[in-house]
mmCIF file of C-alpha atoms in Angstrom:
data_model
loop_
_atom_site.group_PDB
_atom_site.id
_atom_site.type_symbol
_atom_site.label_atom_id
_atom_site.label_comp_id
_atom_site.label_asym_id
_atom_site.label_seq_id
_atom_site.Cartn_x
_atom_site.Cartn_y
_atom_site.Cartn_z
ATOM 1 C CA VAL A 489 -6.032 -9.338 26.449
ATOM 2 C CA ILE A 490 -4.664 -8.117 22.491
ATOM 3 C CA PHE A 491 -4.626 -5.145 21.005
ATOM 4 C CA ASP A 492 -4.133 -5.569 17.118
ATOM 5 C CA SER A 493 -3.609 -1.749 15.529
ATOM 6 C CA HIS A 494 -3.351 -2.213 11.634
ATOM 7 C CA GLU A 495 -3.459 2.276 11.478
ATOM 8 C CA ASP A 496 -2.401 5.166 13.249
ATOM 9 C CA VAL A 497 -6.150 6.532 14.081
ATOM 10 C CA SER A 498 -5.388 9.932 15.583
ATOM 11 C CA LYS A 499 -3.192 10.336 12.050
ATOM 12 C CA GLN A 500 -5.243 8.838 9.678
ATOM 13 C CA MET A 501 -8.268 11.485 11.521
ATOM 14 C CA LEU A 502 -6.017 13.868 9.806
ATOM 15 C CA GLY A 503 -6.364 12.829 6.839
ATOM 16 C CA LYS A 504 -10.299 12.104 6.759
ATOM 17 C CA PRO A 505 -12.073 14.724 3.628
ATOM 18 C CA TYR A 506 -15.250 14.172 4.803
ATOM 19 C CA LEU A 507 -13.983 16.592 8.392
ATOM 20 C CA ASN A 508 -13.482 19.308 8.511
ATOM 21 C CA PRO A 509 -9.910 20.618 9.986
ATOM 22 C CA PRO A 510 -10.625 21.676 13.265
ATOM 23 C CA LEU A 511 -13.012 18.666 14.110
ATOM 24 C CA ARG A 512 -10.194 16.638 12.398
ATOM 25 C CA LYS A 513 -7.238 17.575 14.961
ATOM 26 C CA LEU A 514 -9.802 17.912 17.925
ATOM 27 C CA ILE A 515 -11.113 14.580 17.376
ATOM 28 C CA GLY A 516 -7.616 12.899 16.769
ATOM 29 C CA TRP A 517 -6.661 14.589 19.992
ATOM 30 C CA ALA A 518 -9.010 13.057 21.728
ATOM 31 C CA PHE A 519 -8.967 9.879 20.611
ATOM 32 C CA SER A 520 -5.196 9.577 20.804
ATOM 33 C CA ILE A 521 -5.798 10.246 25.214
ATOM 34 C CA TYR A 522 -8.036 7.757 25.406
ATOM 35 C CA GLU A 523 -5.739 5.357 23.698
ATOM 36 C CA SER A 524 -3.121 5.943 24.975
ATOM 37 C CA TYR A 525 -5.552 5.271 28.560
ATOM 38 C CA VAL A 526 -6.768 2.184 27.079
ATOM 39 C CA CYS A 527 -3.336 0.373 25.408
ATOM 40 C CA ARG A 528 -1.677 0.480 28.866
ATOM 41 C CA LYS A 529 -3.780 -1.455 30.674
ATOM 42 C CA ILE A 530 -3.575 -4.414 27.946
ATOM 43 C CA ASP A 531 -1.576 -7.737 27.960
ATOM 44 C CA ALA A 532 0.399 -6.749 24.683
ATOM 45 C CA ILE A 533 -0.046 -4.106 21.016
ATOM 46 C CA ILE A 534 0.279 -5.731 17.663
ATOM 47 C CA ALA A 535 0.874 -2.879 15.251
ATOM 48 C CA ALA A 536 1.146 -3.710 12.144
ATOM 49 C CA THR A 537 4.387 -1.414 11.245
ATOM 50 C CA PRO A 538 7.647 -0.705 13.034
ATOM 51 C CA SER A 539 6.514 2.956 12.782
ATOM 52 C CA ILE A 540 2.782 2.476 14.784
ATOM 53 C CA ARG A 541 4.754 -0.159 16.834
ATOM 54 C CA ASP A 542 7.192 2.745 17.957
ATOM 55 C CA LYS A 543 4.493 5.170 18.818
ATOM 56 C CA PHE A 544 2.999 2.199 21.381
ATOM 57 C CA ILE A 545 5.245 1.049 22.224
ATOM 58 C CA LYS A 546 6.367 4.664 24.720
ATOM 59 C CA ILE A 547 3.081 3.339 26.152
ATOM 60 C CA ASN A 548 3.144 -0.330 26.705
ATOM 61 C CA ILE A 549 6.445 -2.091 26.686
ATOM 62 C CA ASN A 550 4.697 -4.889 25.286
ATOM 63 C CA SER A 551 4.569 -3.479 21.716
ATOM 64 C CA PHE A 552 5.280 -5.822 18.485
ATOM 65 C CA ASP A 553 5.469 -4.976 15.112
ATOM 66 C CA ILE A 554 3.531 -8.046 12.659
ATOM 67 C CA ASN A 555 3.965 -6.597 9.164
ATOM 68 C CA ASN A 556 0.764 -8.167 7.052
ATOM 69 C CA PHE A 557 3.189 -9.372 4.307
ATOM 70 C CA PRO A 558 2.117 -11.206 1.783
ATOM 71 C CA LEU A 559 1.745 -14.956 1.204
ATOM 72 C CA LEU A 560 4.617 -16.577 -0.255
ATOM 73 C CA ASP A 561 2.779 -18.696 -3.013
ATOM 74 C CA GLU A 562 -0.140 -16.493 -3.087
ATOM 75 C CA LEU A 563 -0.023 -14.469 -6.075
ATOM 76 C CA ALA A 564 3.816 -16.072 -7.744
ATOM 77 C CA ASN A 565 3.753 -16.764 -11.260
ATOM 78 C CA THR A 566 5.773 -17.984 -13.774
ATOM 79 C CA SER A 567 4.988 -16.393 -16.527
ATOM 80 C CA ASN A 568 7.457 -14.981 -19.082
ATOM 81 C CA TRP A 569 7.821 -11.201 -19.587
ATOM 82 C CA SER A 570 7.238 -11.059 -23.565
ATOM 83 C CA VAL A 571 4.085 -12.194 -23.132
ATOM 84 C CA LYS A 572 2.832 -10.165 -20.845
ATOM 85 C CA ASN A 573 0.511 -6.690 -22.254
ATOM 86 C CA ASN A 574 1.486 -3.246 -22.142
ATOM 87 C CA GLU A 575 -0.629 -2.211 -18.757
ATOM 88 C CA VAL A 576 0.128 -1.395 -15.205
ATOM 89 C CA ALA A 577 -2.188 -2.606 -12.226
ATOM 90 C CA TYR A 578 -3.472 -0.905 -9.289
ATOM 91 C CA ILE A 579 -5.151 -2.828 -7.051
ATOM 92 C CA GLY A 580 -7.016 -2.123 -2.847
ATOM 93 C CA GLY A 581 -9.349 0.576 -2.597
ATOM 94 C CA ILE A 582 -9.601 4.057 -4.603
ATOM 95 C CA SER A 583 -10.007 7.519 -3.296
ATOM 96 C CA LYS A 584 -9.269 10.873 -3.233
ATOM 97 C CA ILE A 585 -6.590 10.958 -0.823
ATOM 98 C CA ARG A 586 -4.955 7.243 -2.868
ATOM 99 C CA GLY A 587 -4.451 9.857 -6.014
ATOM 100 C CA ILE A 588 -6.550 8.383 -8.646
ATOM 101 C CA ALA A 589 -6.908 11.628 -10.252
ATOM 102 C CA GLU A 590 -3.440 12.319 -10.325
ATOM 103 C CA LEU A 591 -3.795 8.597 -12.125
ATOM 104 C CA ILE A 592 -6.254 8.571 -14.179
ATOM 105 C CA LYS A 593 -4.521 12.288 -15.005
ATOM 106 C CA ALA A 594 -1.414 10.384 -15.846
ATOM 107 C CA MET A 595 -2.603 7.621 -17.861
ATOM 108 C CA ALA A 596 -3.402 10.145 -19.619
ATOM 109 C CA ILE A 597 -0.186 11.550 -20.551
ATOM 110 C CA THR A 598 0.886 7.919 -21.452
ATOM 111 C CA LYS A 599 0.748 6.620 -24.546
ATOM 112 C CA GLY A 600 -0.037 2.469 -25.349
ATOM 113 C CA VAL A 601 -0.683 1.065 -22.072
ATOM 114 C CA LYS A 602 -3.688 0.111 -19.918
ATOM 115 C CA LEU A 603 -4.934 0.560 -16.531
ATOM 116 C CA ASN A 604 -6.659 -1.761 -14.623
ATOM 117 C CA LEU A 605 -8.611 -0.202 -11.987
ATOM 118 C CA VAL A 606 -9.129 -2.971 -9.598
ATOM 119 C CA GLY A 607 -11.329 -2.311 -6.064
ATOM 120 C CA LYS A 608 -13.932 -0.021 -5.053
ATOM 121 C CA PHE A 609 -14.167 3.873 -5.310
ATOM 122 C CA SER A 610 -14.646 5.516 -1.398
ATOM 123 C CA GLU A 611 -16.570 8.164 -2.524
ATOM 124 C CA GLU A 612 -19.455 8.002 -5.654
ATOM 125 C CA GLU A 613 -18.212 11.895 -6.126
ATOM 126 C CA THR A 614 -14.262 11.123 -6.830
ATOM 127 C CA LYS A 615 -15.128 8.505 -9.714
ATOM 128 C CA THR A 616 -17.930 11.059 -11.779
ATOM 129 C CA ILE A 617 -14.696 13.478 -11.332
ATOM 130 C CA VAL A 618 -12.239 11.132 -12.612
ATOM 131 C CA LYS A 619 -14.713 9.202 -15.284
ATOM 132 C CA SER A 620 -14.673 12.674 -16.709
ATOM 133 C CA TYR A 621 -10.425 12.976 -17.228
ATOM 134 C CA GLY A 622 -9.338 11.974 -20.371
ATOM 135 C CA GLY A 623 -7.640 9.242 -19.434
ATOM 136 C CA TRP A 624 -10.488 7.112 -18.071
ATOM 137 C CA ASP A 625 -10.419 5.827 -21.967
ATOM 138 C CA LYS A 626 -7.178 3.924 -20.696
ATOM 139 C CA VAL A 627 -8.569 2.342 -17.613
ATOM 140 C CA ASP A 628 -10.493 -0.839 -17.565
ATOM 141 C CA GLU A 629 -12.670 -0.916 -14.134
ATOM 142 C CA LEU A 630 -12.341 -3.904 -13.164
ATOM 143 C CA GLY A 631 -14.042 -3.363 -9.370
ATOM 144 C CA PHE A 632 -14.264 -6.387 -6.636
ATOM 145 C CA LEU A 633 -11.679 -9.411 -7.527
ATOM 146 C CA SER A 634 -11.622 -12.486 -5.773
ATOM 147 C CA ARG A 635 -7.791 -13.073 -5.164
ATOM 148 C CA GLU A 636 -7.306 -15.822 -7.961
ATOM 149 C CA ASP A 637 -8.716 -12.707 -10.409
ATOM 150 C CA VAL A 638 -6.498 -10.920 -9.037
ATOM 151 C CA SER A 639 -3.695 -13.131 -9.607
ATOM 152 C CA SER A 640 -4.424 -13.305 -13.156
ATOM 153 C CA VAL A 641 -4.102 -9.282 -13.247
ATOM 154 C CA LEU A 642 -1.239 -9.665 -11.586
ATOM 155 C CA GLU A 643 0.217 -11.734 -14.113
ATOM 156 C CA ARG A 644 -0.229 -10.182 -17.088
ATOM 157 C CA SER A 645 0.546 -6.108 -15.985
ATOM 158 C CA LYS A 646 3.603 -5.027 -16.581
ATOM 159 C CA ILE A 647 3.347 -2.256 -13.274
ATOM 160 C CA GLY A 648 2.257 -1.920 -10.129
ATOM 161 C CA LEU A 649 0.994 1.288 -9.032
ATOM 162 C CA VAL A 650 0.790 2.807 -5.446
ATOM 163 C CA THR A 651 0.811 6.256 -5.619
ATOM 164 C CA PHE A 652 -0.776 7.464 -1.642
ATOM 165 C CA LEU A 653 -1.102 11.745 -1.033
ATOM 166 C CA PRO A 654 1.535 12.736 1.191
ATOM 167 C CA LEU A 655 -0.969 12.747 4.012
ATOM 168 C CA PRO A 656 0.452 11.793 7.405
ATOM 169 C CA ASN A 657 -1.544 8.365 8.360
ATOM 170 C CA HIS A 658 0.258 7.821 4.194
ATOM 171 C CA THR A 659 3.724 8.601 4.485
ATOM 172 C CA ASP A 660 4.530 5.837 7.399
ATOM 173 C CA ALA A 661 2.322 3.161 6.114
ATOM 174 C CA GLN A 662 3.297 0.166 4.987
ATOM 175 C CA PRO A 663 0.282 -0.798 1.864
ATOM 176 C CA ASN A 664 -0.025 -4.822 1.189
ATOM 177 C CA LYS A 665 -0.280 -3.669 -2.248
ATOM 178 C CA MET A 666 3.164 -3.150 -2.793
ATOM 179 C CA PHE A 667 4.846 -6.093 -1.425
ATOM 180 C CA GLU A 668 1.846 -7.605 -3.359
ATOM 181 C CA TYR A 669 2.836 -6.135 -6.161
ATOM 182 C CA MET A 670 6.562 -7.324 -5.786
ATOM 183 C CA SER A 671 5.231 -10.850 -4.806
ATOM 184 C CA ALA A 672 4.407 -11.411 -8.220
ATOM 185 C CA GLY A 673 7.649 -10.065 -9.401
ATOM 186 C CA ILE A 674 6.172 -7.358 -11.052
ATOM 187 C CA PRO A 675 8.081 -3.614 -10.732
ATOM 188 C CA ILE A 676 6.065 -0.838 -8.451
ATOM 189 C CA VAL A 677 5.936 3.140 -9.300
ATOM 190 C CA THR A 678 5.028 4.107 -5.948
ATOM 191 C CA SER A 679 4.958 7.759 -3.798
ATOM 192 C CA ASN A 680 8.310 8.728 -2.863
ATOM 193 C CA PHE A 681 8.082 8.513 0.999
ATOM 194 C CA PRO A 682 11.391 8.605 2.553
ATOM 195 C CA LEU A 683 10.058 4.824 3.993
ATOM 196 C CA TRP A 684 8.585 3.284 0.497
ATOM 197 C CA ARG A 685 11.838 5.073 -0.857
ATOM 198 C CA ASP A 686 14.162 2.842 1.382
ATOM 199 C CA ILE A 687 12.022 -0.372 0.350
ATOM 200 C CA VAL A 688 11.862 0.297 -3.138
ATOM 201 C CA GLU A 689 15.178 2.284 -4.092
ATOM 202 C CA GLY A 690 17.086 -0.433 -1.841
ATOM 203 C CA ASN A 691 15.617 -3.215 -3.365
ATOM 204 C CA GLU A 692 15.938 -2.371 -7.328
ATOM 205 C CA CYS A 693 11.841 -3.443 -7.205
ATOM 206 C CA GLY A 694 10.755 0.382 -9.119
ATOM 207 C CA LEU A 695 10.652 4.230 -8.581
ATOM 208 C CA CYS A 696 9.813 6.697 -6.399
ATOM 209 C CA VAL A 697 8.225 9.647 -7.835
ATOM 210 C CA ASP A 698 6.420 12.814 -6.227
ATOM 211 C CA PRO A 699 2.092 11.032 -6.274
ATOM 212 C CA LEU A 700 0.925 15.189 -6.353
ATOM 213 C CA ASP A 701 2.535 14.810 -10.030
ATOM 214 C CA PRO A 702 0.837 13.560 -13.162
ATOM 215 C CA LYS A 703 3.322 14.399 -15.324
ATOM 216 C CA ALA A 704 5.972 11.988 -13.110
ATOM 217 C CA ILE A 705 3.917 9.511 -12.457
ATOM 218 C CA ALA A 706 3.604 9.116 -16.306
ATOM 219 C CA GLU A 707 7.197 9.040 -17.756
ATOM 220 C CA ALA A 708 8.166 6.216 -14.334
ATOM 221 C CA ILE A 709 4.792 4.017 -16.282
ATOM 222 C CA GLN A 710 6.445 5.314 -19.457
ATOM 223 C CA HIS A 711 10.526 4.251 -19.136
ATOM 224 C CA LEU A 712 9.316 0.979 -17.391
ATOM 225 C CA ILE A 713 7.358 0.517 -20.050
ATOM 226 C CA GLU A 714 9.671 1.015 -22.726
ATOM 227 C CA HIS A 715 13.160 -1.014 -21.454
ATOM 228 C CA PRO A 716 11.906 -4.078 -20.716
ATOM 229 C CA ALA A 717 14.479 -5.375 -19.525
ATOM 230 C CA GLN A 718 15.090 -3.054 -16.238
ATOM 231 C CA ALA A 719 11.541 -3.855 -15.703
ATOM 232 C CA GLU A 720 11.898 -7.691 -15.627
ATOM 233 C CA GLY A 721 15.478 -6.751 -13.608
ATOM 234 C CA MET A 722 13.187 -5.082 -10.663
ATOM 235 C CA GLY A 723 10.138 -7.598 -11.098
ATOM 236 C CA PHE A 724 12.837 -10.463 -10.141
ATOM 237 C CA ASN A 725 14.409 -8.122 -7.659
ATOM 238 C CA GLY A 726 11.039 -7.625 -6.230
ATOM 239 C CA ARG A 727 10.378 -11.230 -5.947
ATOM 240 C CA LYS A 728 13.563 -11.729 -4.410
ATOM 241 C CA ALA A 729 13.197 -9.351 -1.328
ATOM 242 C CA VAL A 730 9.486 -10.862 -0.845
ATOM 243 C CA GLU A 731 10.846 -14.683 -0.538
ATOM 244 C CA ASP A 732 14.049 -13.673 1.423
ATOM 245 C CA LYS A 733 12.411 -11.055 4.311
ATOM 246 C CA PHE A 734 8.832 -9.380 2.910
ATOM 247 C CA ASN A 735 7.200 -12.902 3.994
ATOM 248 C CA TRP A 736 3.786 -13.297 5.968
ATOM 249 C CA PRO A 737 5.610 -16.699 6.934
ATOM 250 C CA ILE A 738 8.380 -15.267 8.839
ATOM 251 C CA GLU A 739 5.609 -12.373 10.396
ATOM 252 C CA GLU A 740 4.261 -15.508 11.369
ATOM 253 C CA LYS A 741 6.900 -17.113 13.736
ATOM 254 C CA LYS A 742 6.917 -13.743 15.728
ATOM 255 C CA LEU A 743 2.411 -13.607 16.761
ATOM 256 C CA LEU A 744 2.962 -17.124 17.505
ATOM 257 C CA ASN A 745 5.997 -16.591 19.406
ATOM 258 C CA LEU A 746 4.385 -13.624 21.053
ATOM 259 C CA TYR A 747 1.150 -15.412 21.597
ATOM 260 C CA LYS A 748 3.167 -18.615 23.326
ATOM 261 C CA GLY A 749 5.284 -15.620 26.204
ATOM 262 C CA LEU A 750 1.723 -14.246 26.819
ATOM 263 C CA SER A 751 0.092 -18.065 27.583
ATOM 264 C CA ILE A 752 3.363 -18.996 30.425
#
C-alpha cells in the first residue's frame, strides 16, 4: 500500500476561507493525528515536494519525494522573442488565496500589457469582485484550455505569473505552473517565499515580489516587458534549469525504482 500525498492537508486546512479559524485548526489537528496513525502502517509514502517528504519521513522511513515536474517537450517552444506579444499569463486554478485580486489590481497599474487568464474560478464571489476592478479591462479570460492551447498561450506570452498569498500550504509548495512557465522558456514573477526565491533567483529565471502588494507585482511585470533582453535571458535560464534538473524523466526514474524496491 502506497500513500501519494500532493498536499500537506493539515496546513491546507488553515487556509480554507469557508471554515472559521477555530474549526480550521481543529480539523487540521484531527487529520494530522489520523494521518500519522495510518501512515505508520503502510509500505511507502510518495510526497510531491521535499517539505512534505520531510514531514512524513518522521512517521515512516520509506518516504520519498517525487516532484511533479513537467515533461521536457510538452510546453517547449522555439518562437522568436520579437514575435511575442506584450502579454503575461496565469495558468491554473483561480481563487482569492492564489492572489487573483492582487493580480488584477496590478494589471490596472501596468501600461500596454494584457493578461491571459487560463483556468476556472473556485469562488463565484471572488470572480464577481475582481471583474469590478479597473484592471479587468486588460484581462483576456480564456477559461479552461487543453494542454495544446495552454502551450499556444505560453508561446505568445512574455511572462508567467504565480503570486500565491502567504498561507501555510503555499510557502513550502512547488506549484506546477512555475516549472511549466520555465519549461516554456519565459521568465516568471513569483511570490517572495524563501523556497521560491531559491528556485527563481538561484536559477536567474525571474523576479520575486510581495504577493500582497499589487504595485510591486505591476513593477516586476513592467520591468520585464520593458527590458526584453533580460526577460529573454531569464526565460532561457529557466528552460535550461528544467532541462538539467526540474523535469519529469528524472522523477520518473525515482518512482520506478521505488516500485521495484517494494516488489522484491
